[in-house]
mmCIF file of C-alpha atoms in Angstrom:
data_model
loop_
_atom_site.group_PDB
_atom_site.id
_atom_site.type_symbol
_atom_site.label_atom_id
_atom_site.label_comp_id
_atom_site.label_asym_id
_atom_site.label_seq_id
_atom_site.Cartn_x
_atom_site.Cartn_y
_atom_site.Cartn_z
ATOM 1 C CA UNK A 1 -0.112 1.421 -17.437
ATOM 2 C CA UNK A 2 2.887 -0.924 -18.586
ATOM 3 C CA UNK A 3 5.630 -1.210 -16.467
ATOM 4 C CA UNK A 4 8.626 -1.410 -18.404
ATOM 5 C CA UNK A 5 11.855 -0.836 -15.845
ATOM 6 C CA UNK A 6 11.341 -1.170 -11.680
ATOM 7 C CA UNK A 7 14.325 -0.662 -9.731
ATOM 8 C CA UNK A 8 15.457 -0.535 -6.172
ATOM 9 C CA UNK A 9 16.922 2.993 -5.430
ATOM 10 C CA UNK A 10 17.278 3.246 -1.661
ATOM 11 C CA UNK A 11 16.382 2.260 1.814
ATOM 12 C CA UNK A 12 15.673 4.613 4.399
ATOM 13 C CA UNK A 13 14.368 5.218 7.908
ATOM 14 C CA UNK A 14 12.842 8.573 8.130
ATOM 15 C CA UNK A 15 11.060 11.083 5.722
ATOM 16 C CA UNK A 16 13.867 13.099 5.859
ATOM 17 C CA UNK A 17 15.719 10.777 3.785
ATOM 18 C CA UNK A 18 13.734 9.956 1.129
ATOM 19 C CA UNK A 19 15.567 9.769 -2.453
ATOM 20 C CA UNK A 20 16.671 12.390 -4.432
ATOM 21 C CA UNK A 21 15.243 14.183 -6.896
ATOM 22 C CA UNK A 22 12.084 14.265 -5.088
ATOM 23 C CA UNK A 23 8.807 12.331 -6.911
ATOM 24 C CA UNK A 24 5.519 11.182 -6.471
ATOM 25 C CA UNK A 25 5.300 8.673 -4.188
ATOM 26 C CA UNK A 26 2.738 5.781 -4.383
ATOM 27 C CA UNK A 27 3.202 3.602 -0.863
ATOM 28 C CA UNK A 28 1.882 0.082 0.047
ATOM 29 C CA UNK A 29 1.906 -0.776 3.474
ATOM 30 C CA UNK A 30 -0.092 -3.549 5.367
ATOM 31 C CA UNK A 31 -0.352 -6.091 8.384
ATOM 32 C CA UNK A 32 2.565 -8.382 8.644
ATOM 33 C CA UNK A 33 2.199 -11.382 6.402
ATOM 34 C CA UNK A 34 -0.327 -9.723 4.315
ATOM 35 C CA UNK A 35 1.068 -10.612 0.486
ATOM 36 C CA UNK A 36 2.766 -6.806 0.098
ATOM 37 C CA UNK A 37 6.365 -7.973 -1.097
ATOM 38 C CA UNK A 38 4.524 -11.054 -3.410
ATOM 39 C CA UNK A 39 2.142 -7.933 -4.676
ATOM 40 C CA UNK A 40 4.556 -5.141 -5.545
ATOM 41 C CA UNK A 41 6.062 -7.732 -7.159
ATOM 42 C CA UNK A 42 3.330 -9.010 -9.384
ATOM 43 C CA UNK A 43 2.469 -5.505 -9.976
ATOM 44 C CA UNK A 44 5.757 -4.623 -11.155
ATOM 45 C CA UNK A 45 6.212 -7.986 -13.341
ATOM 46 C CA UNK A 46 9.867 -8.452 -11.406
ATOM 47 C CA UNK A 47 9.484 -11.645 -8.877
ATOM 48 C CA UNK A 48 12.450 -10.355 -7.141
ATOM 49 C CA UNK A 49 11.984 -6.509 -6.755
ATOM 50 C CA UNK A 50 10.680 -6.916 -3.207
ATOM 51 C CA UNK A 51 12.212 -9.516 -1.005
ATOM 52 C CA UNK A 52 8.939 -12.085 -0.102
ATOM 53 C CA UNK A 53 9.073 -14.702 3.380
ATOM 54 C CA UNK A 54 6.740 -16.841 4.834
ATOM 55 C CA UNK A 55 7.948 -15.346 7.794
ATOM 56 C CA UNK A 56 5.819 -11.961 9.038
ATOM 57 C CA UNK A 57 8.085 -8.730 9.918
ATOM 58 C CA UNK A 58 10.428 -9.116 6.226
ATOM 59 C CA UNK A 59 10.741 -5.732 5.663
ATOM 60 C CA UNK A 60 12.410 -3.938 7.915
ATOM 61 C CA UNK A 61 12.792 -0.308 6.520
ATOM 62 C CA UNK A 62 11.108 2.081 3.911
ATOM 63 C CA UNK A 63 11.971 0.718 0.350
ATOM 64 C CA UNK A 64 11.928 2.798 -2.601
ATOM 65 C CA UNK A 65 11.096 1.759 -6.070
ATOM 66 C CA UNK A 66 11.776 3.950 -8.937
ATOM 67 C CA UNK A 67 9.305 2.434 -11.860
ATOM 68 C CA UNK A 68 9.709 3.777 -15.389
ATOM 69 C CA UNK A 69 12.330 6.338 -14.472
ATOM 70 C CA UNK A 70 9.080 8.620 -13.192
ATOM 71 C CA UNK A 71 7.617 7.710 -9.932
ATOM 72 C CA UNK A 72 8.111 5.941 -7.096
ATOM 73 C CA UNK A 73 6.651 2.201 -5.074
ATOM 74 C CA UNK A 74 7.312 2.443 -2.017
ATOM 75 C CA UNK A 75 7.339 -0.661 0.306
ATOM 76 C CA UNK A 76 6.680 0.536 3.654
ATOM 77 C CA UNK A 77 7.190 -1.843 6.743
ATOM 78 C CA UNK A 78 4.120 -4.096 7.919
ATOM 79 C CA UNK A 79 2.269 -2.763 11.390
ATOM 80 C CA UNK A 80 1.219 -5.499 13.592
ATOM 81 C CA UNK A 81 2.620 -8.019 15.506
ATOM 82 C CA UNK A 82 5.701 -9.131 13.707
ATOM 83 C CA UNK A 83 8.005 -11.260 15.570
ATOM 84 C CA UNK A 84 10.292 -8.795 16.635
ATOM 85 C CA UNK A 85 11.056 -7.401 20.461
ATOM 86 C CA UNK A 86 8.635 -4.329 21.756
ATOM 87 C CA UNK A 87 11.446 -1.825 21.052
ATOM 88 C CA UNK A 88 12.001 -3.295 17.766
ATOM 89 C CA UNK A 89 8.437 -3.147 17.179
ATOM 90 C CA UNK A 90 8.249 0.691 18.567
ATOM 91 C CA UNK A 91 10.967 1.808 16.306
ATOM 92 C CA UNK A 92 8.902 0.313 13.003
ATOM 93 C CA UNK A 93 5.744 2.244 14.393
ATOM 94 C CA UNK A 94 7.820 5.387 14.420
ATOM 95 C CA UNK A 95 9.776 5.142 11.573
ATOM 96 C CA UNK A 96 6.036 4.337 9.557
ATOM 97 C CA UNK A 97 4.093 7.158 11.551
ATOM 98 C CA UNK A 98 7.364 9.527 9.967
ATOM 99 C CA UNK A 99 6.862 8.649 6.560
ATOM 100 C CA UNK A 100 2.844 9.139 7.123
ATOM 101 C CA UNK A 101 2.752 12.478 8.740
ATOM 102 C CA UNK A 102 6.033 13.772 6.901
ATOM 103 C CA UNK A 103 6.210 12.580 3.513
ATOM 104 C CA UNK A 104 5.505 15.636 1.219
ATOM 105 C CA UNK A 105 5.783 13.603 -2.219
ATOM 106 C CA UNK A 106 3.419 10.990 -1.162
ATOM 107 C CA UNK A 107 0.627 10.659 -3.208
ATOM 108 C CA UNK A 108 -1.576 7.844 -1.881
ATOM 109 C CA UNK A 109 -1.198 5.066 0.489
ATOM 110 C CA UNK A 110 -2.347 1.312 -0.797
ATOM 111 C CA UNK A 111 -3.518 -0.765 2.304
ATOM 112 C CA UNK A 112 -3.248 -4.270 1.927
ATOM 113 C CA UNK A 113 -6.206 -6.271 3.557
ATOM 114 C CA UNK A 114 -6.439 -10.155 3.841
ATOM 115 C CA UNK A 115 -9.151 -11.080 2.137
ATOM 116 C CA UNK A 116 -9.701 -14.617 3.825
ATOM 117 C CA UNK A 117 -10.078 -12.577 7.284
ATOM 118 C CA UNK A 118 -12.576 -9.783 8.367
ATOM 119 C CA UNK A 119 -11.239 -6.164 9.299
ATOM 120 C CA UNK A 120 -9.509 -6.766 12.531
ATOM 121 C CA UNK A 121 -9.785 -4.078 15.164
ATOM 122 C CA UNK A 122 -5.530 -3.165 14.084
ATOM 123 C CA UNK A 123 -6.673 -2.512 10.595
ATOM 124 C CA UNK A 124 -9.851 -0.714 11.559
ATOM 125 C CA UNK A 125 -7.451 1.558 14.369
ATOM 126 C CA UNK A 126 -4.676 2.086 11.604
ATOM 127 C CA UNK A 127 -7.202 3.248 8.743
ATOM 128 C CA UNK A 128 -9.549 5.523 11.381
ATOM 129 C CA UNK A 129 -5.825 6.878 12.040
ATOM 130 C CA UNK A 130 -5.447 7.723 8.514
ATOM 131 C CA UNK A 131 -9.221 9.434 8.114
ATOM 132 C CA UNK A 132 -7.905 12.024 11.167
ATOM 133 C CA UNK A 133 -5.073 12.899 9.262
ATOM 134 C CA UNK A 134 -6.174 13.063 6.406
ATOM 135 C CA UNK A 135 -4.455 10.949 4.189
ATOM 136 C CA UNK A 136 -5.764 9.848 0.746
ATOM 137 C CA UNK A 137 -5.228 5.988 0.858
ATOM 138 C CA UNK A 138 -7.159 2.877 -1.323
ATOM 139 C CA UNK A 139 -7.510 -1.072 -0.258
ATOM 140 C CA UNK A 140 -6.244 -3.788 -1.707
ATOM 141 C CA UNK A 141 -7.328 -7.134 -0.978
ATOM 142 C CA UNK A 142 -4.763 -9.591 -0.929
ATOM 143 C CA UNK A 143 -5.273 -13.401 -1.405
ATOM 144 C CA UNK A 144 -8.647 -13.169 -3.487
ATOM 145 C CA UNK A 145 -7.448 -16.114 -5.702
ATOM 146 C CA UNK A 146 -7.968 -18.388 -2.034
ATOM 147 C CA UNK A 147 -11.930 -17.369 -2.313
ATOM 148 C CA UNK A 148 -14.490 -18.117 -4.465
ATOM 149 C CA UNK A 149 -16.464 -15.885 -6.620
ATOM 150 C CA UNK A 150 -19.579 -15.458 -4.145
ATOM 151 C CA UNK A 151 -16.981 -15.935 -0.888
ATOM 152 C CA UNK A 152 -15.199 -12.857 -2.340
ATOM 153 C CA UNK A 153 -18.121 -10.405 -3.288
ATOM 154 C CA UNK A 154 -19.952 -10.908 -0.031
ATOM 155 C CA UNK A 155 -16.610 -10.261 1.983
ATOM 156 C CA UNK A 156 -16.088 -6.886 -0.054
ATOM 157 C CA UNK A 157 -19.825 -6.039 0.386
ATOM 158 C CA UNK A 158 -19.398 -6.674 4.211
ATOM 159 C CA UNK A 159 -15.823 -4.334 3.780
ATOM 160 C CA UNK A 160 -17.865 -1.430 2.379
ATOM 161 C CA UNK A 161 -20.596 -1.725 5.013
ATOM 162 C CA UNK A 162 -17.961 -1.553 7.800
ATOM 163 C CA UNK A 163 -15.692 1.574 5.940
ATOM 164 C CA UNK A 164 -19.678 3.445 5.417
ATOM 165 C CA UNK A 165 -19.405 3.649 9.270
ATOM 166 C CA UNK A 166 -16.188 6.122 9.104
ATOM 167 C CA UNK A 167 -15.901 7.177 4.560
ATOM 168 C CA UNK A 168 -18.239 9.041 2.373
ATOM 169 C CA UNK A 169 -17.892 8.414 -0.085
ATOM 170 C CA UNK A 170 -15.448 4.964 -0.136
ATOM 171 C CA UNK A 171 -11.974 4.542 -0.642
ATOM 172 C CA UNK A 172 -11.521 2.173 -4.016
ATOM 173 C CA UNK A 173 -11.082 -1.099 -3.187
ATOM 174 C CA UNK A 174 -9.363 -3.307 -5.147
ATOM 175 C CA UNK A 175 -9.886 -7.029 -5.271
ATOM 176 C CA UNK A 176 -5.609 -8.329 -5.982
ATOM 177 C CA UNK A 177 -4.273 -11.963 -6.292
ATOM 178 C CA UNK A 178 -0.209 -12.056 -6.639
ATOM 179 C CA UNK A 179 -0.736 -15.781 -7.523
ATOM 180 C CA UNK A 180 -3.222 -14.873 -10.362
ATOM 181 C CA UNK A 181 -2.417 -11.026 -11.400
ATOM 182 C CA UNK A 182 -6.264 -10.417 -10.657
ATOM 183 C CA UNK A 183 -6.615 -6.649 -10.064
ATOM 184 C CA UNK A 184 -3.102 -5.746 -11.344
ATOM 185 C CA UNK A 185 -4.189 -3.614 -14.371
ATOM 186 C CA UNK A 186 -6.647 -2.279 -12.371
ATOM 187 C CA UNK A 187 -4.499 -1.006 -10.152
ATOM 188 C CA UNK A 188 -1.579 0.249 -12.384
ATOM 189 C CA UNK A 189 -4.305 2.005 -14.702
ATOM 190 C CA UNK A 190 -5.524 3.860 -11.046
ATOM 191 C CA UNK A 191 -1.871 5.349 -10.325
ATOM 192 C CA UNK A 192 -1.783 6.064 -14.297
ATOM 193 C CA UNK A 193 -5.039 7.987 -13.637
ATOM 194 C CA UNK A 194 -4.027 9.564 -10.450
ATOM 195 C CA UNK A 195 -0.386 10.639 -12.102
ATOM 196 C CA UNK A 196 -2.414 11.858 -15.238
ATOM 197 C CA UNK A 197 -4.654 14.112 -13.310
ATOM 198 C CA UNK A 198 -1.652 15.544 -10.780
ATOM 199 C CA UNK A 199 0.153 16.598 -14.883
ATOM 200 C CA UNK A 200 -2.926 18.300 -16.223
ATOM 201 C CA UNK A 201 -3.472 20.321 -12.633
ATOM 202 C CA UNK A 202 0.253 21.152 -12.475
ATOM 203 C CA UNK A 203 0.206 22.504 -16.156
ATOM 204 C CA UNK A 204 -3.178 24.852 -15.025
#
């Protein structure tokens, strides 16, 4: 897939108000400080589509994207322990537990993994969450360009072992570097594939 236009559209704080007309939603969600903002934005070939920090917690509310006038990227907030108060931190949970369980044009949730850093027990909690209800997600692994070639296939290896305990068969996982682009046409061919299939069934 080629990107050709990616704009911002709206912000919003629920499911119920998600941008009009209604279409497929792709989302990306991840611990704080896990590369999502520097991703969308490699994937979308716009630097400064989604607002990056070095500071965990950035985004705040549920971004949409609208990317070649069809679809939409949609930058949900980071879970985890962003440095914001309890009832801050409460209100995120909500607001991304709303989109999860309510969002009727989502198609698949992207969950960003560190690759530098083995699943953590808030990763492994949020993506058991997703199994129970349901919902069709993939991994990306962030930071790959900061490992080596052997480093980076023995961490995925371990990844799959872990996910075998809970999947059969495997989400896709993705190995992405915003620094490099590694993984980006992988990745933008997969929502091609996935958007290609949803035409052909709606046309049956």
């Amino acid at each position: 897939m080629k990107i050709t236009k990616a704009v911002y559209v709206a912000s919003s704080v629920s499911a119920a108000g998600m941008p009009t007309p209604a279409r497929r939603q792709f989302a990306f969600i991840g611990r704080s400080n896990v590369g999502k903002s520097s991703l969308i934005n490699c994937l979308t070939g716009n630097s400064s589509l989604a607002h990056t920090s070095s500071k965990p917690g950035k985004t705040q509310c549920i971004n949409h994207f609208l990317i070649n006038g069809s679809w939409y990227l949609v930058d949900l907030p980071g879970y985890g322990y962003a440095k914001v108060s309890q009832a801050r931190r409460a209100s995120l949970k909500a607001m991304i537990d709303d989109y999860i369980d309510h969002s009727r044009e989502m198609v698949l949730l992207f969950v960003l993994l560190d690759s530098r850093h083995d699943l953590m027990k808030i990763d492994q909690d949020f993506l058991i969450s997703l199994g129970e209800k349901g919902v069709p997600f993939a991994i990306l692994l962030t930071k790959c360009d900061k490992l080596g070639t052997n480093a980076l296939a023995s961490r995925i290896a371990t990844l799959k072992k872990e996910l075998g305990q809970w999947w059969e068969p495997l989400p896709e996982i993705f190995a992405t570097s915003a620094e490099n682009g590694l993984g980006r046409e992988a990745v933008l061919d997969y929502i091609e594939r996935i958007n290609r299939d949803l035409d052909q069934n709606e046309k049956q």
